[in-house]
Structures are given as structure tokens and as C-alpha cells.
Short mmCIF file of C-alpha atoms and ligand atoms in Angstrom, two decimals:
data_model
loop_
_atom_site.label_atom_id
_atom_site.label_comp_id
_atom_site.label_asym_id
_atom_site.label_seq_id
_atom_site.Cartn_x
_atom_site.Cartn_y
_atom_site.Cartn_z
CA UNK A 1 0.00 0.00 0.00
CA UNK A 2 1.34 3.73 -0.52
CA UNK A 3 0.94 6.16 1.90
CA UNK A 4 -2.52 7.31 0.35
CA UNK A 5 -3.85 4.17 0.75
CA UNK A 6 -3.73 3.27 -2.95
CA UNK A 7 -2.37 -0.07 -4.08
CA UNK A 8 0.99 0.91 -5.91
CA UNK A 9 1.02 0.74 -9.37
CA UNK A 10 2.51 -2.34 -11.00
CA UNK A 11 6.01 -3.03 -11.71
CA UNK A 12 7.37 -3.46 -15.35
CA UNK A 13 11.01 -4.11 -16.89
CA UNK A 14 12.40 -3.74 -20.13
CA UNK A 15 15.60 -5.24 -21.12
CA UNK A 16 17.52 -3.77 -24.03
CA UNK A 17 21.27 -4.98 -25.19
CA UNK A 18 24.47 -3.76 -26.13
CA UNK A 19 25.30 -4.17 -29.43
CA UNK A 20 28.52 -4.75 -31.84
CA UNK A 21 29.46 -3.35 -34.90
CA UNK A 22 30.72 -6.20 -37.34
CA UNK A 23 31.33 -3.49 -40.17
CA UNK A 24 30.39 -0.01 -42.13
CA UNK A 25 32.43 1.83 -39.01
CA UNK A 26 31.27 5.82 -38.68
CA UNK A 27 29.18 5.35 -42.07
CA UNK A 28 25.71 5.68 -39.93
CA UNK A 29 26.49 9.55 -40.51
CA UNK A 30 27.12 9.48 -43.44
CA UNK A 31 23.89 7.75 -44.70
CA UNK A 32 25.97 4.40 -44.77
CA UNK A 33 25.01 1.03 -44.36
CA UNK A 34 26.25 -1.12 -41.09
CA UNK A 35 26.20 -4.40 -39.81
CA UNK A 36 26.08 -5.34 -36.56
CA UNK A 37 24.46 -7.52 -33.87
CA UNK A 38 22.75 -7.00 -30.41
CA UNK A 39 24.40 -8.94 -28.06
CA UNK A 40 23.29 -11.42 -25.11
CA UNK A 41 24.32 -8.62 -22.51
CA UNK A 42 22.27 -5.61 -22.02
CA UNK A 43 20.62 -3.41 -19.22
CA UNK A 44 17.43 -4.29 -17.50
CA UNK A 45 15.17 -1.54 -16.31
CA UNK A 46 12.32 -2.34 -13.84
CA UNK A 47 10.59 -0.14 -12.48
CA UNK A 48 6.84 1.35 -11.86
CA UNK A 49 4.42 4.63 -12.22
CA UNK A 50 4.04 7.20 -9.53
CA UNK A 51 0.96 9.33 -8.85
CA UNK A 52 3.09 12.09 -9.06
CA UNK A 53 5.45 14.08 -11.09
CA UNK A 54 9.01 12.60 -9.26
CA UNK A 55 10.94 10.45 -11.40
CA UNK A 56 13.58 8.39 -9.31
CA UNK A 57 16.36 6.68 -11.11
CA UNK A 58 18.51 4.24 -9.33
CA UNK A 59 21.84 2.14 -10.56
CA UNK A 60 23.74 0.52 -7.93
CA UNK A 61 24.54 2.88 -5.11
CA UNK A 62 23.94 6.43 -7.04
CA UNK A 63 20.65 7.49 -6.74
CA UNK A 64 18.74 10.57 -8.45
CA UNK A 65 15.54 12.63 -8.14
CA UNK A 66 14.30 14.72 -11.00
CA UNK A 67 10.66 16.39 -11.71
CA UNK A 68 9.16 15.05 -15.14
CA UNK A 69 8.03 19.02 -15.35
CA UNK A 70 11.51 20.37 -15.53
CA UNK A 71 13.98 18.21 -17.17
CA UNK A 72 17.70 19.76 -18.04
CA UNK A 73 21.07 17.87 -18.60
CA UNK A 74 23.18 17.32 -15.81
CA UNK A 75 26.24 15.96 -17.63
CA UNK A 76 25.77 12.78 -15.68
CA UNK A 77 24.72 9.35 -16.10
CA UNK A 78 21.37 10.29 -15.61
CA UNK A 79 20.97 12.28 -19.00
CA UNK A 80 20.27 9.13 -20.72
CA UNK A 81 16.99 8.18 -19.30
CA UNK A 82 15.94 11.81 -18.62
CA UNK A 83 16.45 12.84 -22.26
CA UNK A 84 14.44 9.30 -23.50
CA UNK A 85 11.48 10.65 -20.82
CA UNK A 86 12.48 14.46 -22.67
CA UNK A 87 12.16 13.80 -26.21
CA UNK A 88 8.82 11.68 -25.64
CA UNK A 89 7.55 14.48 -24.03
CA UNK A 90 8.93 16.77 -26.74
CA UNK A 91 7.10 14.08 -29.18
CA UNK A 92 3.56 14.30 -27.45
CA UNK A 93 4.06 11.15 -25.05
CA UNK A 94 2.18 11.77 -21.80
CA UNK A 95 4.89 10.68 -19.58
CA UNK A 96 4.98 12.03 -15.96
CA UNK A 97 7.13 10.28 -12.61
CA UNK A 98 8.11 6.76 -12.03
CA UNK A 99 10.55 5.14 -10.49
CA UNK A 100 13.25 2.93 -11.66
CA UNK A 101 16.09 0.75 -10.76
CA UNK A 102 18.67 -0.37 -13.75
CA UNK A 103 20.64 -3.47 -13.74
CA UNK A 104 23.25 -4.30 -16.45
CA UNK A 105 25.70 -6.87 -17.59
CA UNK A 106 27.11 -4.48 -19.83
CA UNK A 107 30.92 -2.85 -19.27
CA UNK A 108 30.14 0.25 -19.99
CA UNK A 109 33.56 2.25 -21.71
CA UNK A 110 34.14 -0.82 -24.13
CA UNK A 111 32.36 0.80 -27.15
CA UNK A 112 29.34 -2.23 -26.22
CA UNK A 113 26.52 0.55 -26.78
CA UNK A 114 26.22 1.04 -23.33
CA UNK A 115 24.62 4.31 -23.31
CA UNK A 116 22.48 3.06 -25.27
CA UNK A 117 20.88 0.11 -23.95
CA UNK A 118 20.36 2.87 -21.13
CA UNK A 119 18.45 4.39 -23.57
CA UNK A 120 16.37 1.78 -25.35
CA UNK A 121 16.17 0.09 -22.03
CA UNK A 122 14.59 3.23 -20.71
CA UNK A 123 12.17 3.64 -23.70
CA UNK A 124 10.94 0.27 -23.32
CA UNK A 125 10.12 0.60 -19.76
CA UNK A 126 8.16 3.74 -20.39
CA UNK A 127 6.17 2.01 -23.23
CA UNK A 128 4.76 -0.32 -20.56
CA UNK A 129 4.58 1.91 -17.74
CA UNK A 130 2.46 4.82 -19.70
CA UNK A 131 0.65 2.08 -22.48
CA UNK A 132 2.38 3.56 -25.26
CA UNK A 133 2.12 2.65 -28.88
CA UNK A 134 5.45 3.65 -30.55
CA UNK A 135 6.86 1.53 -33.94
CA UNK A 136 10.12 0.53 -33.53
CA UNK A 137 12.18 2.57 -35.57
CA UNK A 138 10.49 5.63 -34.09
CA UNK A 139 11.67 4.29 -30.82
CA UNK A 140 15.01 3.88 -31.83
CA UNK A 141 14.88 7.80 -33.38
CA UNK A 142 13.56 9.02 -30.17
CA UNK A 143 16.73 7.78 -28.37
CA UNK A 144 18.89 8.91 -30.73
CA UNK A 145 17.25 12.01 -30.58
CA UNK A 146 18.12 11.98 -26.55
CA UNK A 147 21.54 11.21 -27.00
CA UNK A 148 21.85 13.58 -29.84
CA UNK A 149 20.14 16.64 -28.13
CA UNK A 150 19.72 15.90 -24.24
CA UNK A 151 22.91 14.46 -23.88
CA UNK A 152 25.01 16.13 -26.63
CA UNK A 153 26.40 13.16 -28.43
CA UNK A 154 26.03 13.85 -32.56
CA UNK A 155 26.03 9.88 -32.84
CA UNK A 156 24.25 8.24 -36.13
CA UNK A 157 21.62 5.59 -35.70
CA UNK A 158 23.50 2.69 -35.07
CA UNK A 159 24.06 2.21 -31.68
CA UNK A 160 19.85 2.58 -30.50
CA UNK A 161 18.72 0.73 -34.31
CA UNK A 162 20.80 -2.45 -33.10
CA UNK A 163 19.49 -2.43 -29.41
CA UNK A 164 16.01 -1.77 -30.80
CA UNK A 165 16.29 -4.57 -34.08
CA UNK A 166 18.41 -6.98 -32.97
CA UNK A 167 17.31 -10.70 -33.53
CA UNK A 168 18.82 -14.05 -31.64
CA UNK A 169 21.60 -15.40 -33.69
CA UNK A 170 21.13 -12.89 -36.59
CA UNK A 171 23.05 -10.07 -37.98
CA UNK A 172 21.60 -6.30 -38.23
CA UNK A 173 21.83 -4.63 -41.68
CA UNK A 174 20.74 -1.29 -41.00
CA UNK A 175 20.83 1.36 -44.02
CA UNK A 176 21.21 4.43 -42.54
CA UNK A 177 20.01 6.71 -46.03
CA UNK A 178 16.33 4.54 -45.83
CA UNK A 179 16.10 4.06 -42.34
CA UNK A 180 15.57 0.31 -42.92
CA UNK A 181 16.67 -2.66 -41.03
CA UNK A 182 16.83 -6.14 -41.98
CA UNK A 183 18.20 -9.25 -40.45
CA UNK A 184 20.39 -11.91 -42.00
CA UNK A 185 21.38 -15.26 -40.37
CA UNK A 186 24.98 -15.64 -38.76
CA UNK A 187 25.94 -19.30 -39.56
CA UNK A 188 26.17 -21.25 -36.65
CA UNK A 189 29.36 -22.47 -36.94
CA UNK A 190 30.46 -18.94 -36.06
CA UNK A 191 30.41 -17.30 -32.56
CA UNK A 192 31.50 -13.41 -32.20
CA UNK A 193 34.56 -12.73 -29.38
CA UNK A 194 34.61 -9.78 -27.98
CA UNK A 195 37.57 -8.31 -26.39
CA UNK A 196 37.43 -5.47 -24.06
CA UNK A 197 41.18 -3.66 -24.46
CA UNK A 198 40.63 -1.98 -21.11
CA UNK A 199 41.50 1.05 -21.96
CA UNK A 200 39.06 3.82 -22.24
CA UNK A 201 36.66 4.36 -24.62
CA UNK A 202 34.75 7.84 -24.18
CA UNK A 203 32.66 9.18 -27.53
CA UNK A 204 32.69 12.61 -25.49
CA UNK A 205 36.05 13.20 -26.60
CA UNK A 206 36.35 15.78 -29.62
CA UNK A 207 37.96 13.01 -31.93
CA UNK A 208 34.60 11.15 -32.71
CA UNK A 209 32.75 15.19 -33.66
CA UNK A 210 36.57 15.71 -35.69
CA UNK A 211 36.02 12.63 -37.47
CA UNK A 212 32.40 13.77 -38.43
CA UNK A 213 33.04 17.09 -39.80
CA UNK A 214 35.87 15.64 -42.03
CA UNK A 215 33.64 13.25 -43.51
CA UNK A 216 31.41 16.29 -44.55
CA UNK A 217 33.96 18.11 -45.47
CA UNK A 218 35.36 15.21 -48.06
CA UNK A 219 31.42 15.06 -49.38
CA UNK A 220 31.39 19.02 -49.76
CA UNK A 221 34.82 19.06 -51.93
CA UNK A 222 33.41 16.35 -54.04
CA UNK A 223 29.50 18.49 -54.48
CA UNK A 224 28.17 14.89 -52.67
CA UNK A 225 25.27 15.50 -50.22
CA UNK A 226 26.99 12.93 -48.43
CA UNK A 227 30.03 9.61 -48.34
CA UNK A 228 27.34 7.48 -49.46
CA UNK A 229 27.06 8.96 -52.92
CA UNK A 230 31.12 8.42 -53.48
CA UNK A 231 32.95 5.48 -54.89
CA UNK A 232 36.48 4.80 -54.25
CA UNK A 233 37.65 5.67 -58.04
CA UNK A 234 35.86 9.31 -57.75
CA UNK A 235 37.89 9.80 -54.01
CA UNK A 236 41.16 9.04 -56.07
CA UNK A 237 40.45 11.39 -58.69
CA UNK A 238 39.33 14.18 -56.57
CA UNK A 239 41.87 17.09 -55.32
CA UNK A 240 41.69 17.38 -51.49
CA UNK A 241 43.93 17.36 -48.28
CA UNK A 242 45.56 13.91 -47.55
CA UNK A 243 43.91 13.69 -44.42
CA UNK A 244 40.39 14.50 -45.46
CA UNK A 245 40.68 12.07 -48.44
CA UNK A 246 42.05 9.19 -46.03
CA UNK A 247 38.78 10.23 -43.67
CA UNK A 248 36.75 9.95 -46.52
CA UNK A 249 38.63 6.53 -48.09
CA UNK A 250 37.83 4.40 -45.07
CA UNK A 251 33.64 5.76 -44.94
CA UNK A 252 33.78 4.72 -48.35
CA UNK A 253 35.79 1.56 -48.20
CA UNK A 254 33.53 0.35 -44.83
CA UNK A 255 30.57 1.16 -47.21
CA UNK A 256 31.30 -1.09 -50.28
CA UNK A 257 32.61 -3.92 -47.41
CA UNK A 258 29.20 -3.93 -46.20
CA UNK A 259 27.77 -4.30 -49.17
CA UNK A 260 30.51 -7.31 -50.08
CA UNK A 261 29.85 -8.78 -46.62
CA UNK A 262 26.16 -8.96 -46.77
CA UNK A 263 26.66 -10.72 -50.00
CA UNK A 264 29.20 -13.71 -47.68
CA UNK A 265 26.61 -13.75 -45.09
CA UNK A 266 23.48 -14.73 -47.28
CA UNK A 267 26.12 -16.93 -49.35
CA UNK A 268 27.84 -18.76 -45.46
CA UNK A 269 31.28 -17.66 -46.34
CA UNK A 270 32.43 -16.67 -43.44
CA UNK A 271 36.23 -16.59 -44.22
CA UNK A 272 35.44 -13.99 -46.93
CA UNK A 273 33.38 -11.71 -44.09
CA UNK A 274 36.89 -12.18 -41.68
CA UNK A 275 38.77 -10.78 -44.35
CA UNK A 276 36.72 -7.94 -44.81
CA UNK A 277 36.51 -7.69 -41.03
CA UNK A 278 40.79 -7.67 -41.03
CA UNK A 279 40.89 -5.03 -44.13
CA UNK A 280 38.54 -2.80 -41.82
CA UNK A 281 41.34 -2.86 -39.22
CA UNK A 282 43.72 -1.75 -41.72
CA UNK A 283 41.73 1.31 -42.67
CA UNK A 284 41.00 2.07 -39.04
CA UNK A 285 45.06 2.64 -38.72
CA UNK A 286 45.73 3.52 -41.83
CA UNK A 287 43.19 6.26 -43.13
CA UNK A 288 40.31 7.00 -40.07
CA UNK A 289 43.27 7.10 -37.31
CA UNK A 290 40.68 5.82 -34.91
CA UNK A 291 42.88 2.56 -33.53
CA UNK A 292 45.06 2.17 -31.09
CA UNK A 293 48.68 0.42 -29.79
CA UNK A 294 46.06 -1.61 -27.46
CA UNK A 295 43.33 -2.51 -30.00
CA UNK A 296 45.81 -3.08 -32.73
CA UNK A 297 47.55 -5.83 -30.52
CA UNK A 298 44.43 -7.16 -29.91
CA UNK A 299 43.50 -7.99 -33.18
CA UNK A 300 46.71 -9.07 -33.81
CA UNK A 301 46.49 -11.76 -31.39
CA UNK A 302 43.45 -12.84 -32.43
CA UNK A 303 44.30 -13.07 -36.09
CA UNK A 304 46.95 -15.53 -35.34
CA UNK A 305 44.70 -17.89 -33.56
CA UNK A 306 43.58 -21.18 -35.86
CA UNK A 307 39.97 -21.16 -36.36
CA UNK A 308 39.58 -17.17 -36.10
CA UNK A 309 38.42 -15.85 -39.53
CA UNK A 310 38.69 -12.13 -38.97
CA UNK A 311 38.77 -8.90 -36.26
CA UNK A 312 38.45 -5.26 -35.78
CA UNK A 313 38.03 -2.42 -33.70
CA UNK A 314 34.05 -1.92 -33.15
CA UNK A 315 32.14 1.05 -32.30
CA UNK A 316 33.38 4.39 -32.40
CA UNK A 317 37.43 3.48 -31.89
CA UNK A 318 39.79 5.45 -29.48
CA UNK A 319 39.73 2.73 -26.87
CA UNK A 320 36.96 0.00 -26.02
CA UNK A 321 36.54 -3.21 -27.41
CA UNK A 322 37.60 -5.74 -30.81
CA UNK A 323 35.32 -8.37 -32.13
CA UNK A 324 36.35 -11.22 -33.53
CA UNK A 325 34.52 -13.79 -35.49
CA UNK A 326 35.93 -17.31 -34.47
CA UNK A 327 34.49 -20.95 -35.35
CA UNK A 328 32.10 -21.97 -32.37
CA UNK A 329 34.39 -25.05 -32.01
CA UNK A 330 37.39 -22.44 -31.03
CA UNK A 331 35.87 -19.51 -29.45
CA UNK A 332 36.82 -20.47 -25.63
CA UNK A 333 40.40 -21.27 -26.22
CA UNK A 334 40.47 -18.42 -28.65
CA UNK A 335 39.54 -16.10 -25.66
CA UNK A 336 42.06 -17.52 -22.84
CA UNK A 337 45.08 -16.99 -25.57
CA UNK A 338 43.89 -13.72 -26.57
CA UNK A 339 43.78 -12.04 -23.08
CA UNK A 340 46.94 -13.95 -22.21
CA UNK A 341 49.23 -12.58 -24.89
CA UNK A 342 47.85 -9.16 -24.02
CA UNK A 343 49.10 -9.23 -21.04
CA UNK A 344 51.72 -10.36 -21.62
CA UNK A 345 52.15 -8.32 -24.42
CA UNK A 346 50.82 -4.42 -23.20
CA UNK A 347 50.56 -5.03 -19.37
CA UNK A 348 46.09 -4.66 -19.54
CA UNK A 349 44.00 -7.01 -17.95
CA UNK A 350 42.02 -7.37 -21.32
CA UNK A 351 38.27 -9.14 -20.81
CA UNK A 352 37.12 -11.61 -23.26
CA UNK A 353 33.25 -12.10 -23.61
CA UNK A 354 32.58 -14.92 -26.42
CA UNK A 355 28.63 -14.35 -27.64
CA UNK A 356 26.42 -14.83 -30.01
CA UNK A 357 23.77 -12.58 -31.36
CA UNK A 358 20.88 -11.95 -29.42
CA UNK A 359 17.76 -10.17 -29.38
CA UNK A 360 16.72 -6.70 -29.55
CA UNK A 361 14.30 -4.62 -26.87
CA UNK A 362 11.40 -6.19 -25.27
CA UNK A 363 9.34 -3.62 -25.15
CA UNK A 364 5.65 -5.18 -25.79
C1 GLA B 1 29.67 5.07 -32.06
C2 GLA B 1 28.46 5.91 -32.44
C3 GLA B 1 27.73 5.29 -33.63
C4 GLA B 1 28.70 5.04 -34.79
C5 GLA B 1 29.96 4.33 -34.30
C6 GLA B 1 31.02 4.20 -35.35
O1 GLA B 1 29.28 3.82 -31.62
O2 GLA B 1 27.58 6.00 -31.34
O3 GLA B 1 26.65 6.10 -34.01
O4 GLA B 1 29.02 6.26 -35.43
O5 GLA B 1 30.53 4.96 -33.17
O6 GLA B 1 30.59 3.42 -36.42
#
């Protein structure tokens, strides 16, 4: 019973995963295509409705009050949910105070998506709590919008589609031009490593926003509304600074992998995706300057392993996490080597997380 004597409303949850990118790296700005997966590890939110206006968000031991009225960014980890509850408002979503407690198995700093599972996971619980009727995509807008606005992250779609779309043991092929999503099977002879490098990963920092405006200004030299509408032959041709074109190269070069790895995926060749996944690396040191001495060892190691087809940096880069995509059959010992050479090798305590692809928000 509350204090007014009413029976408390009833509790909900929403769980939404993390998600990693298998290729198309910073093309979701650039009206790109990407694939990626949700993965089996995610954030739970559970919470219920209040009579009034309080919302109370909990997450371990920090705990924070704010008044659905008056919502402003506190550059904490609360701006996540509060923006979701912001922009729903801002959309014409009655949403007024509730209370929730989040509960992840997510590391958050390894380019997983953790912010946004926040998100998604957020949106989902306030779908059930205030009986809303929202299609997917929009949902996965909406958070983007929060992250975007609210929290002041100029991230593409990628991150909140995959948490939103993601299927069990399927790959996400978002186009980020259409605003479509489909799913294709991952062969089950294939399992996806993760490895977390340890070191930092924060998409606050002004390389991720550098990266952006040099894509647009590569598309502006070339009269392109954006990397999408350029092939590699019209980069090559084109006069620019060496550093924009190599920006520009590796947009362009994720975007016609994708479209060669979809091809592998509906065809089961996964040693033809690995390679594609390996020649991403490259690019990632070589033009987009977004590795590093941690991540590059990293897929190093892995590469070397027997029964590993392929690996990369995934998510934004600077820091965070590789993914590797290994046969089922090898994917434990695959991990144990992998974090032991990387110690030995750099000094980190790496974290391996083998997985497969899971699903997406449940949010209905
Ligand atoms: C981060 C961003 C995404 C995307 C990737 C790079 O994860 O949040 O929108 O740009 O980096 O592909």
C-alpha cells in the first residue's frame, strides 16, 4: 500500500542490449550502411508509475531525483533516461514520474553501446509503464534524438537501431540513407569474441565530432550531399587534403565492405566476411586514425589464432573493445590466448566475452 492508501502501481522491466558493430564503421552519418548484432548482454530496467510528477532513477549505489516538469542535462549518467522521458515528451508522449532501478551486464567504456541500452532500455520501460504505442524505428529515433540533443552526443543511428532490431543469432543490416533494417542469419558455426582492451573508450572526446566534420567536409569538396554517394575511383580522382581524403577513403571503403559482406553472409562464407573484417582494421590505422597500440595488438592476437576468420576495432574506436569472429568449435580457447598474450604483451588485464547474437528490446 502507498501512503494514500492506494495499491501501488505495478512493476514493469524492459531489457535492451548492447550491441557490436561487425562493419560499415562511422558510415551511420554518413547515410551508410552497417552491420552489426545485439548482443546477449544488455541493461534491465524495472521499475513502476508514480501518482506524481518525481521520477527516481537508481543504478547501484547512485541514486537521483528529478521532476518530469523540468527536465535539463546534468552531464551525468542520468541524462540518458531523462532525455528518452524528454524527447517523448517533446514528441507528445504523456509521460509524468516513475521510479526505476537499472541493472546491467554491460561494461560500460568498451564501445558495447552502453549508453544506449540505457536508452532503449529506458524507452521500453516507459512504453509499458504509460501504455504507449510507438513503432520501432520511431523508438530507436527518439533515443537517438536523446543522446543527440539531451545528452550532446552527434552519434548516427547505429548504436539505438541495433538495441532496438536486434534478432537471436542474426546479424543487423541497417541502411542508414532509408532508415531500414533487416536481419540476416549468422551461420552457426560462427560465434563473435569480444575483447574489451581496457583502456578507455569515451565518444565525449572531440575526436569522434573531428572525425564527423571531415567526412562532410570530403562530401562538400566532391559536391556529394553525403560519403554514401562516393565510390572509391571518384575519391582518387578528386583534389583534397591527404587527411580528409584518407577520412573519406575508409567511410567509403567500410561502405562497399558492407555491401561485399552482406553478399558472404546470405552466401555462409564466413572466411570472406573475416577478411573484410581484417581489411577494416587496416583502414581504421591507416586512413580513419581511430585505432590504437592496445586494440591493434588485440586484433593481432586474435588473427593468429587457428579457427579465427577475422577482427576489428568496433564502435566508435579510441579505446573499447575488438570483435572477432571465431568458429564456435574455437571460441573459448580463442579467448584464454587472446587475453593472455595481451598481457603479456601491453601489461592490460584485457576481458574476453565470447557471444552470439541476441535479441533486440522487449518492449511489448
Ligand atoms: C559510435 C556511435 C555510432 C557510430 C559508431 C562508429 O558507436 O555512437 O553512431 O558512429 O561509433 O561506427
Amino acid at each position: 500500500m502507498t501512503t494514500n492508501g492506494q495499491a501501488p502501481h505495478p512493476s514493469f522491466y524492459s531489457f535492451a542490449p548492447g550491441r557490436v558493430e561487425l562493419l560499415g564503421n562511422h558510415t551511420d552519418y554518413n547515410a551508410g550502411v552497417v552491420l552489426s548484432a545485439a548482443i546477449d548482454m544488455g541493461i534491465t530496467a524495472t521499475g513502476r508509475r508514480r501518482d506524481d510528477e518525481a521520477i527516481i532513477l537508481i543504478s547501484g549505489q547512485s541514486q537521483a531525483t528529478a521532476n518530469a516538469g523540468r527536465l535539463d542535462p546534468r552531464s551525468q549518467w542520468t541524462d540518458y533516461p531523462l532525455g528518452v522521458v524528454k524527447v517523448f515528451q517533446e514528441a507528445g508522449f504523456a509521460v509524468g514520474g516513475f521510479e526505476v532501478e537499472y541493472a546491467g551486464t554491460l561494461p560500460s567504456g568498451a564501445g558495447l553501446s552502453s549508453s544506449a541500452a540505457l536508452e532503449v532500455s529506458t524507452a521500453g520501460l516507459l512504453v509499458r509503464l504509460f501504455g504507449l504505442k510507438i513503432p520501432p524505428l520511431d523508438l530507436a529515433r527518439l533515443c537517438r534524438k536523446a543522446e543527440n540533443e539531451f545528452v550532446g552526443v552527434n552519434c548516427g543511428l547505429l548504436d539505438q537501431a541495433s538495441s532496438v532490431f536486434g534478432r537471436k543469432d542474426h546479424v543487423v543490416f541497417l541502411d542508414c540513407r532509408s532508415e531500414t533494417v533487416t536481419t540476416i542469419p549468422l551461420p552457426d558455426s560462427v560465434g563473435l569474441l569480444i575483447v574489451d582492451s581496457a583502456v578507455k573508450h569515451a565518444l565525449t572526446g572531440g575526436e569522434y565530432n573531428e572525425r564527423r566534420e571531415q567526412c562532410f567536409t570530403a562530401a562538400g569538396i566532391l559536391g556529394a550531399d553525403a560519403l554514401r554517394d562516393v565510390t572509391s575511383a571518384e575519391l582518387v580522382a578528386a583534389a583534397m587534403p591527404d587527411q580528409v581524403r584518407r577520412r573519406a577513403a575508409h567511410v567509403v571503403g567500410e561502405i562497399e565492405r558492407v555491401f561485399a559482406a552482406e553478399k558472404c553472409l546470405r552466401a555462409g562464407d564466413v572466411v570472406e566476411f573475416g577478411r573484410l573484417m581484417s581489411a577494416s582494421h587496416r583502414s581504421s590505422i591507416e586512413n580513419f586514425e581511430n585505432s590504437t597500440p592496445e586494440l591493434d595488438a588485440l586484433v593481432d592476437i586474435a588473427c593468429r589464432q587457428p579457427g579465427v576468420h577475422g577482427a576489428r576495432l568496433t564502435g566508435g574506436g579510441f579505446g573499447g573493445a575488438i570483435v572477432a569472429l571465431v568458429d564456435v568449435a574455437a571460441i573459448e580457447r580463442t579467448a584464454a590466448e587472446v587475453v593472455t598474450e595481451y598481457q603479456e604483451r601491453t601489461g592490460h588485464l584485457g576481458v574476453a566475452y565470447p557471444c552470439r547474437a541476441g535479441d533486440g528490446v522487449l518492449a511489448d
